[in-house]
Tab-separated table of C-alpha atoms and ligand atoms in Angstrom:
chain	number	residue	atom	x	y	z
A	58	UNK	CA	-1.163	-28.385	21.011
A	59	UNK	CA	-0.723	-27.868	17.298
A	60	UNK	CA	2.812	-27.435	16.266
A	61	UNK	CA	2.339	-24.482	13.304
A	62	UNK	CA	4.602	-25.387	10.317
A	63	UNK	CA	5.734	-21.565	10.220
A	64	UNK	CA	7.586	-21.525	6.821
A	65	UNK	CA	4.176	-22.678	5.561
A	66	UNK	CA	1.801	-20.089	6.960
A	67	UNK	CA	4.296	-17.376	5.228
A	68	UNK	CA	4.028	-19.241	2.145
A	69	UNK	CA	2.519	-17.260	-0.975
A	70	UNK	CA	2.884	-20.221	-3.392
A	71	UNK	CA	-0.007	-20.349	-6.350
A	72	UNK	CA	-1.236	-17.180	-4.790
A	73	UNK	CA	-1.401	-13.999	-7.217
A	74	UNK	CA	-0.974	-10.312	-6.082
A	75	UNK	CA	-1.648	-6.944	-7.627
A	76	UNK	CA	0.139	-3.673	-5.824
A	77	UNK	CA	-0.978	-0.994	-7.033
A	78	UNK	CA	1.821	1.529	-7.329
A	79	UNK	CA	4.436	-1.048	-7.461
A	80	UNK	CA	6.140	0.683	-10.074
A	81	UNK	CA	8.906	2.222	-7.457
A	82	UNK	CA	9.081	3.223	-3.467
A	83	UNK	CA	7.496	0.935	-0.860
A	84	UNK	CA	5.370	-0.438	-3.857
A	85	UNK	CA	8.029	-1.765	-5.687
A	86	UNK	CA	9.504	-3.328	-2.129
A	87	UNK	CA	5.990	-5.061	-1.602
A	88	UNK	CA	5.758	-6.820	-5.028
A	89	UNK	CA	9.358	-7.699	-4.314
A	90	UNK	CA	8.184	-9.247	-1.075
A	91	UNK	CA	5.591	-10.744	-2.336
A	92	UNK	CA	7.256	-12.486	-5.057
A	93	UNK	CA	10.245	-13.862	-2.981
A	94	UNK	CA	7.324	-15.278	-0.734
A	95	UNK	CA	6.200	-17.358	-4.177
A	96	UNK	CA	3.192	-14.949	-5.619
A	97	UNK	CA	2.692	-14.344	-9.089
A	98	UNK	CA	2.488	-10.573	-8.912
A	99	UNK	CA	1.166	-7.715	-11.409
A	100	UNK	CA	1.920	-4.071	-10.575
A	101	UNK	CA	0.370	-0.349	-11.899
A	102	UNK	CA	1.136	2.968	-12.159
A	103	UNK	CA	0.256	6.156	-14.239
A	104	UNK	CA	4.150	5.908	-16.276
A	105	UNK	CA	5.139	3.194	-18.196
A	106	UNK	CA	9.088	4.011	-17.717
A	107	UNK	CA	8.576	3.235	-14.139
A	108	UNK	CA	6.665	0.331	-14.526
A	109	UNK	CA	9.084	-0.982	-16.697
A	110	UNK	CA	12.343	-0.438	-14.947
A	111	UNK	CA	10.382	-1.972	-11.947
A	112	UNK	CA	9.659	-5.323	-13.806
A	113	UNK	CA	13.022	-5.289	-14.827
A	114	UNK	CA	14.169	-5.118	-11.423
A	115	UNK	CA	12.065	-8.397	-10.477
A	116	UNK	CA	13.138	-10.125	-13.659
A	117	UNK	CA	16.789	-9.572	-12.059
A	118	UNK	CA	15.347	-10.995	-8.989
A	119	UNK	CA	13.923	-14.182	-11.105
A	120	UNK	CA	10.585	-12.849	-10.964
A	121	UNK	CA	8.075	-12.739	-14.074
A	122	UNK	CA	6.208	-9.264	-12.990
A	123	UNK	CA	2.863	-8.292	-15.060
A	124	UNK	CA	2.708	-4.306	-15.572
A	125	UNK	CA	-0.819	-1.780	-16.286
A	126	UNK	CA	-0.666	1.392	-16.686
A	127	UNK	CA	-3.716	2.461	-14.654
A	128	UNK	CA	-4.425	5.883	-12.701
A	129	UNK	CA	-6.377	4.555	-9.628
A	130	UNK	CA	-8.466	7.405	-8.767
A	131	UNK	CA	-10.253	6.878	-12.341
A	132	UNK	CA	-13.159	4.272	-11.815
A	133	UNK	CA	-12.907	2.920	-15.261
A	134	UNK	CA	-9.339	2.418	-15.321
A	135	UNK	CA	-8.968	1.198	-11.890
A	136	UNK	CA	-12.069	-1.490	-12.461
A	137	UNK	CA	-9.786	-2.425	-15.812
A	138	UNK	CA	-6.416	-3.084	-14.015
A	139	UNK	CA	-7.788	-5.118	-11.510
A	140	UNK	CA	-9.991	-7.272	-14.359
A	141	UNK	CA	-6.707	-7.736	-16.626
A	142	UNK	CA	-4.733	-8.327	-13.512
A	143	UNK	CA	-6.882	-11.412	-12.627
A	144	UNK	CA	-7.248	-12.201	-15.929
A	145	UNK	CA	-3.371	-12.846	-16.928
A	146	UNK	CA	-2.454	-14.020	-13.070
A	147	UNK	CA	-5.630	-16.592	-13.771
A	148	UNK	CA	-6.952	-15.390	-10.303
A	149	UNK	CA	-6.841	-12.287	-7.658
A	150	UNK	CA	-5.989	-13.398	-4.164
A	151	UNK	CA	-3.601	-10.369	-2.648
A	152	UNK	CA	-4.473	-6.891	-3.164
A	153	UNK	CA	-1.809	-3.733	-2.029
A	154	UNK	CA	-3.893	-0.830	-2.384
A	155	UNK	CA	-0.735	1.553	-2.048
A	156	UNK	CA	-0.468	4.076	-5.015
A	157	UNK	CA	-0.408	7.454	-3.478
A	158	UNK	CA	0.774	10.638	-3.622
A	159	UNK	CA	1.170	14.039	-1.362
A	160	UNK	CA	1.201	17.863	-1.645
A	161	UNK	CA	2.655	19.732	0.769
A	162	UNK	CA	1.480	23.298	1.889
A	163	UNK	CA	0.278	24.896	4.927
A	164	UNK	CA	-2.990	24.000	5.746
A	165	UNK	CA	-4.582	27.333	5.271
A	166	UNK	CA	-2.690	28.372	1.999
A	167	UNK	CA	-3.592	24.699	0.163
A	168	UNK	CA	-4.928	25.055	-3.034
A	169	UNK	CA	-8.347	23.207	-3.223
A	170	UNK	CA	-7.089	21.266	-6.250
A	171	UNK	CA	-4.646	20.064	-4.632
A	172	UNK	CA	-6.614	18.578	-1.827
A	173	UNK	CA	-9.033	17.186	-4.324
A	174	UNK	CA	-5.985	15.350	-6.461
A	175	UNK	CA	-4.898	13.823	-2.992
A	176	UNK	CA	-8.150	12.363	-1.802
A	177	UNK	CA	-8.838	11.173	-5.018
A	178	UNK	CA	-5.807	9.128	-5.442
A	179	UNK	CA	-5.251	7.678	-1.677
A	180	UNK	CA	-8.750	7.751	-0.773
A	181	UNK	CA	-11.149	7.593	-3.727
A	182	UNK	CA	-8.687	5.134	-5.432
A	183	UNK	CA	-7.773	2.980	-2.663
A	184	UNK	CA	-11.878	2.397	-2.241
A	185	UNK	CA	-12.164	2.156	-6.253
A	186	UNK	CA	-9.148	-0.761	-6.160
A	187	UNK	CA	-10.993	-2.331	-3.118
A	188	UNK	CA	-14.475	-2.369	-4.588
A	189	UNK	CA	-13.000	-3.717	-8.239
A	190	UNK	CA	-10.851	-6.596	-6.292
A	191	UNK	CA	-13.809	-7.586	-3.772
A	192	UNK	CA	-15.679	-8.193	-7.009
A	193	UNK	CA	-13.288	-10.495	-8.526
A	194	UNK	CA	-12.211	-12.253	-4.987
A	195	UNK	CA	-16.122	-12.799	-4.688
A	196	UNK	CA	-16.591	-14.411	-8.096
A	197	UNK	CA	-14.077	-16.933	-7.167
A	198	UNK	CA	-15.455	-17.898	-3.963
A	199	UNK	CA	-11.932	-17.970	-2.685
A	200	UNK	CA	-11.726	-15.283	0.152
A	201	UNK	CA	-8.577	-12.682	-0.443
A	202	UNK	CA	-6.697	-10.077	1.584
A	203	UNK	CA	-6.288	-6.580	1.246
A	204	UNK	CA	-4.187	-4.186	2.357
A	205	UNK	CA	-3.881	-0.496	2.348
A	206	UNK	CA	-0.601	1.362	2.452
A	207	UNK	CA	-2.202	4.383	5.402
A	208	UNK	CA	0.157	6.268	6.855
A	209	UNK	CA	0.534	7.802	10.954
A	210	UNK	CA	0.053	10.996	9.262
A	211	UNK	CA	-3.949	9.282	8.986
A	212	UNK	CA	-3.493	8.369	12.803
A	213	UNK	CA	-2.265	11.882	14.847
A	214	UNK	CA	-1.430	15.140	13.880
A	215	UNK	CA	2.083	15.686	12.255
A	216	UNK	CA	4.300	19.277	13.553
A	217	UNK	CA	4.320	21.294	10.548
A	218	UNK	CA	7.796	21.885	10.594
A	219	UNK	CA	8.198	17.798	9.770
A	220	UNK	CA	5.177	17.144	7.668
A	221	UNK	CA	3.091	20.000	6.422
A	222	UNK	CA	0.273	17.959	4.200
A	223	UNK	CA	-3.053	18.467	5.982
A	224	UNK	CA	-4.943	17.086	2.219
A	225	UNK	CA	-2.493	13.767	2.544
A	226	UNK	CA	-3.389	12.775	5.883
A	227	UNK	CA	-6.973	13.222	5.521
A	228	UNK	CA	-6.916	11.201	2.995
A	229	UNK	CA	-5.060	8.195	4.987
A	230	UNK	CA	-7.585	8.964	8.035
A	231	UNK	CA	-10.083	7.759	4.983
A	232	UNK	CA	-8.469	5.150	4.619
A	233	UNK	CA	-7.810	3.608	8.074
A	234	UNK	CA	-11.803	4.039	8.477
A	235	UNK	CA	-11.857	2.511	5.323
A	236	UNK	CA	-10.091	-0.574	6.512
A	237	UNK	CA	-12.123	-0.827	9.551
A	238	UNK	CA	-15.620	-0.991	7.636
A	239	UNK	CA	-14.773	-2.727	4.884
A	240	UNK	CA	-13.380	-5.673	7.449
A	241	UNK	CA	-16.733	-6.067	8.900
A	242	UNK	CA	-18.508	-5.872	5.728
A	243	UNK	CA	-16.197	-8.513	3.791
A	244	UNK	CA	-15.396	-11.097	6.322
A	245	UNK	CA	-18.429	-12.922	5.453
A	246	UNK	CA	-17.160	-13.264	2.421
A	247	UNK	CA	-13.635	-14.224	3.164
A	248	UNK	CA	-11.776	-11.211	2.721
A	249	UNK	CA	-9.730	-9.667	5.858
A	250	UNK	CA	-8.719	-5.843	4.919
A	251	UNK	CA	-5.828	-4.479	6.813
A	252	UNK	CA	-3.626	-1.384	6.807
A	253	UNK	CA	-0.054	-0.535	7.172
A	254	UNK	CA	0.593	2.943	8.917
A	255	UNK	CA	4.384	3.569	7.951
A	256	UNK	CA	6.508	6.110	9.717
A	257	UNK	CA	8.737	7.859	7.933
A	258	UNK	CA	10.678	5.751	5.119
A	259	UNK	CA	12.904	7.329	1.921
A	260	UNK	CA	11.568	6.993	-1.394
A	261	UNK	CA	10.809	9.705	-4.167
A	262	UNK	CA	7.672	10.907	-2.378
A	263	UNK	CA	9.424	11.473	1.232
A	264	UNK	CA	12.746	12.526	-0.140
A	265	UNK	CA	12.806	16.327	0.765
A	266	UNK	CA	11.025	15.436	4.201
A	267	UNK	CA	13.151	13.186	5.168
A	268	UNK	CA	16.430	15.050	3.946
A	269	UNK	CA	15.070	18.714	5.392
A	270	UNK	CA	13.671	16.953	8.462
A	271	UNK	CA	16.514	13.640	9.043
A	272	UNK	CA	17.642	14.315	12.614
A	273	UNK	CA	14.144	15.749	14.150
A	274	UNK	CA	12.496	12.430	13.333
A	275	UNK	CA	14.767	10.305	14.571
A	276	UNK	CA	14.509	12.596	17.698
A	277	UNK	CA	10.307	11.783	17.432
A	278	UNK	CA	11.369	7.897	16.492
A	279	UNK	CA	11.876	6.071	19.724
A	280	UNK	CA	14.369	3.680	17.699
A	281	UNK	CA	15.996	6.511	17.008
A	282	UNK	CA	15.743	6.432	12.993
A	283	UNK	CA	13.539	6.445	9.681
A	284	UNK	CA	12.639	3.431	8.537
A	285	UNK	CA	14.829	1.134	6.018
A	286	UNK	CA	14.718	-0.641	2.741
A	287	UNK	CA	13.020	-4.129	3.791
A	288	UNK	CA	11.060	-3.017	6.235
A	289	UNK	CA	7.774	-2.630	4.832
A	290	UNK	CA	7.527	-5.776	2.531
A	291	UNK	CA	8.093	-8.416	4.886
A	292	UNK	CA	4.607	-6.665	6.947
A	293	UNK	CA	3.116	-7.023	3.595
A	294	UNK	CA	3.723	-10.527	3.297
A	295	UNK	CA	2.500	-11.185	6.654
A	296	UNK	CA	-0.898	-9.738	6.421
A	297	UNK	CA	-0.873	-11.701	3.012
A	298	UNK	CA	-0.693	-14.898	4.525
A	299	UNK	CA	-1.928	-17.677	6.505
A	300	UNK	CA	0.228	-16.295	9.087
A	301	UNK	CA	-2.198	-13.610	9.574
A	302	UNK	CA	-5.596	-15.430	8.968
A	303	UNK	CA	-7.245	-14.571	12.113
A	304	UNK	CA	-6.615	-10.555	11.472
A	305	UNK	CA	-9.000	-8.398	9.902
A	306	UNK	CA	-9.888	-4.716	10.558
A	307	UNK	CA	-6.381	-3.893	12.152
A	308	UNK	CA	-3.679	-0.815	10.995
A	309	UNK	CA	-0.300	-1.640	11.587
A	310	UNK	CA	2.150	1.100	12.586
A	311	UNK	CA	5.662	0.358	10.867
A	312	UNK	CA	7.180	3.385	12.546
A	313	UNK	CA	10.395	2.458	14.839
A	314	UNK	CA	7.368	3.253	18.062
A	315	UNK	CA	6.682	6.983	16.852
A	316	UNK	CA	2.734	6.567	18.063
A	317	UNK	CA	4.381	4.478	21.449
A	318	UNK	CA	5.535	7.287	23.273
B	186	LIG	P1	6.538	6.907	-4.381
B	186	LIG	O1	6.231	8.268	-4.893
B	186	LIG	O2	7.930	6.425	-4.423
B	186	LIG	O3	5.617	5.828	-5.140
B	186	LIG	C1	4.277	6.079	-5.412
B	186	LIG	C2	3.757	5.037	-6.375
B	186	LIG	O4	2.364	5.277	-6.627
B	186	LIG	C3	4.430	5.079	-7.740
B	186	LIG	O5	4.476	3.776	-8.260
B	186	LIG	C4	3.500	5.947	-8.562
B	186	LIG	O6	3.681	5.717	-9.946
B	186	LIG	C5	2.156	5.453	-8.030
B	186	LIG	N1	1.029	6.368	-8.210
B	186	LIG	C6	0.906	7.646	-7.787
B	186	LIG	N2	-0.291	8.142	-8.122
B	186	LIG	C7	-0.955	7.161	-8.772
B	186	LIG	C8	-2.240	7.049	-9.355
B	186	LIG	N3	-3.099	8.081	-9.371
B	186	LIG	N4	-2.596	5.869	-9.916
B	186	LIG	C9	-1.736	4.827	-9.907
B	186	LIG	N5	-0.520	4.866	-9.377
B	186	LIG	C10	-0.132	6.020	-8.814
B	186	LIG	O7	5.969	6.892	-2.892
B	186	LIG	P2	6.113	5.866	-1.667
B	186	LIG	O8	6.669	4.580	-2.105
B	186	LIG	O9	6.734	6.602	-0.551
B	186	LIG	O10	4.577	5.702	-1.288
B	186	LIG	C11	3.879	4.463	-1.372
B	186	LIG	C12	2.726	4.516	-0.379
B	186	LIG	O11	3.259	4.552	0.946
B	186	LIG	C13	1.839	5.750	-0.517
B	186	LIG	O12	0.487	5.403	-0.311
B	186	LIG	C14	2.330	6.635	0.604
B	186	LIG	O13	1.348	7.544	1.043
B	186	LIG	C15	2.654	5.590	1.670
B	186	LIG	N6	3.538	6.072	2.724
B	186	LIG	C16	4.830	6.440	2.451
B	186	LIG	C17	5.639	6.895	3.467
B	186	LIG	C18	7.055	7.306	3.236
B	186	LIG	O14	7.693	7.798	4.187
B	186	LIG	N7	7.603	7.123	2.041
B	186	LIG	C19	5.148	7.018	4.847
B	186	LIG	C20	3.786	6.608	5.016
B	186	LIG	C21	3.024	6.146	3.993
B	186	LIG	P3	3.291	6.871	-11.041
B	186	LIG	O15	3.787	8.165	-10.481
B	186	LIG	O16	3.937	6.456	-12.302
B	186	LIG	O17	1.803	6.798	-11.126
């Protein structure tokens, strides 16, 4: 029997990471993650104040964080990021496609722009990010791993009196099928794609939700809660790593067992 040297598989020494949307929320906790587990790590977002305040908060941490202002759902700019990312890094070997952004509305009342704005950022941008990375990961004959930031909301339907967003989990449907083809296609070359599907977690986005909505979803939470700071970054580092190598194609609930009842 082999006896795994664990430590090592969890390792992210000389590897290099870009999160998209790591400029605050569960973005900034997975380029936190990732550093601690020894990546070199670059992060984007549309504003530079957050970007900034969010390499700040790594340089705190000891961390040397590279920061692009980029608006993923813009082919040009995302195909940029992910160039200048792999550029300064010297390599791309990690890639959190997790920018992404909601509207909430009824379903029959939501403004068509408003649908379009969400697919384009989660869906359109997430395959944009994936397509620019695969490109770089192939050029170094190095394999990778990517993983998308989905949601449950992309998994079942959500009571409209907790989550009323019909455009927003469409658009993380798109990208749990997204997942799934894109592992077949890339494993040949090395890459595994996977997806996190978190439950309900507090960060700018979620804020009202979760405040409005606090005690009915720990009542739909089997652990009886929303999820905490830390609880999404150490997932991240695990489908980053050798830990994981023999995973591709799989979305990972984070969700206290909301889809186990
Ligand atoms: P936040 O609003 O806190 O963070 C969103 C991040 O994405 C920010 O860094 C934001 O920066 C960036 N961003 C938004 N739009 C774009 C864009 N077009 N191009 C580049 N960057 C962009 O949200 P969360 O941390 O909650 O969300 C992170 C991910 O987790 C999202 O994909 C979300 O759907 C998912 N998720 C969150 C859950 C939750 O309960 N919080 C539950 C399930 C999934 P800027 O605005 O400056 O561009």
């Amino acid at each position: 029997m082999i006896t795994p040297d664990i430590p090592a598989l969890f390792d992210l020494t000389n590897k290099t990471a870009l999160v998209t949307g790591g400029s605050r929320g569960l973005g900034l906790e997975a380029a936190i993650a990732l550093a601690e587990a020894g990546a070199s790590v670059a992060i984007t977002g549309r504003r530079l104040s957050w970007l900034s305040s969010a390499a700040e908060e790594l340089r705190r941490r000891g961390h040397l964080c590279r920061t692009f202002k980029c608006d993923v759902s813009d082919e040009a700019q995302a195909a940029r990021a992910v160039r200048d990312a792999a550029d300064n890094l010297g390599a791309l070997d990690i890639l959190v496609n997790n920018a992404g952004i909601s509207w909430a509305s009824p379903a029959e009342e939501l403004p068509i722009e408003k649908w379009n704005e969400v697919m384009a950022t989660n869906a359109t941008g997430t395959f944009l990010t994936a397509q620019a990375a695969m490109r770089e990961m192939q050029r170094q004959h190095d394999g990778g791993a990517i993983i998308n930031i989905a949601s449950v909301a992309g998994m079942v339907g959500t009571s409209p009196d907790v989550l009323d967003a019909v455009g927003y989990s469409a658009s993380k449907g798109a990208v749990i099928a997204l997942t799934h083809d894109l592992a077949v296609k890339w494993a040949r070359h090395g890459i595994r794609v996977n997806a996190i599907a978190p439950g309900f977690f507090n960060t700018r986005m979620s804020q009202k939700v979760v405040e409005k909505n606090r005690a009915q979803i720990a009542r739909l939470t089997p652990m009886g809660r929303i999820g905490r700071a830390g609880e999404i970054g150490n997932v991240v580092v695990f489908l980053a790593s050798e830990a994981s190598r023999y995973i591709t194609g799989q979305v990972l609930p984070v969700d206290g067992g909301m889809l186990a009842w």
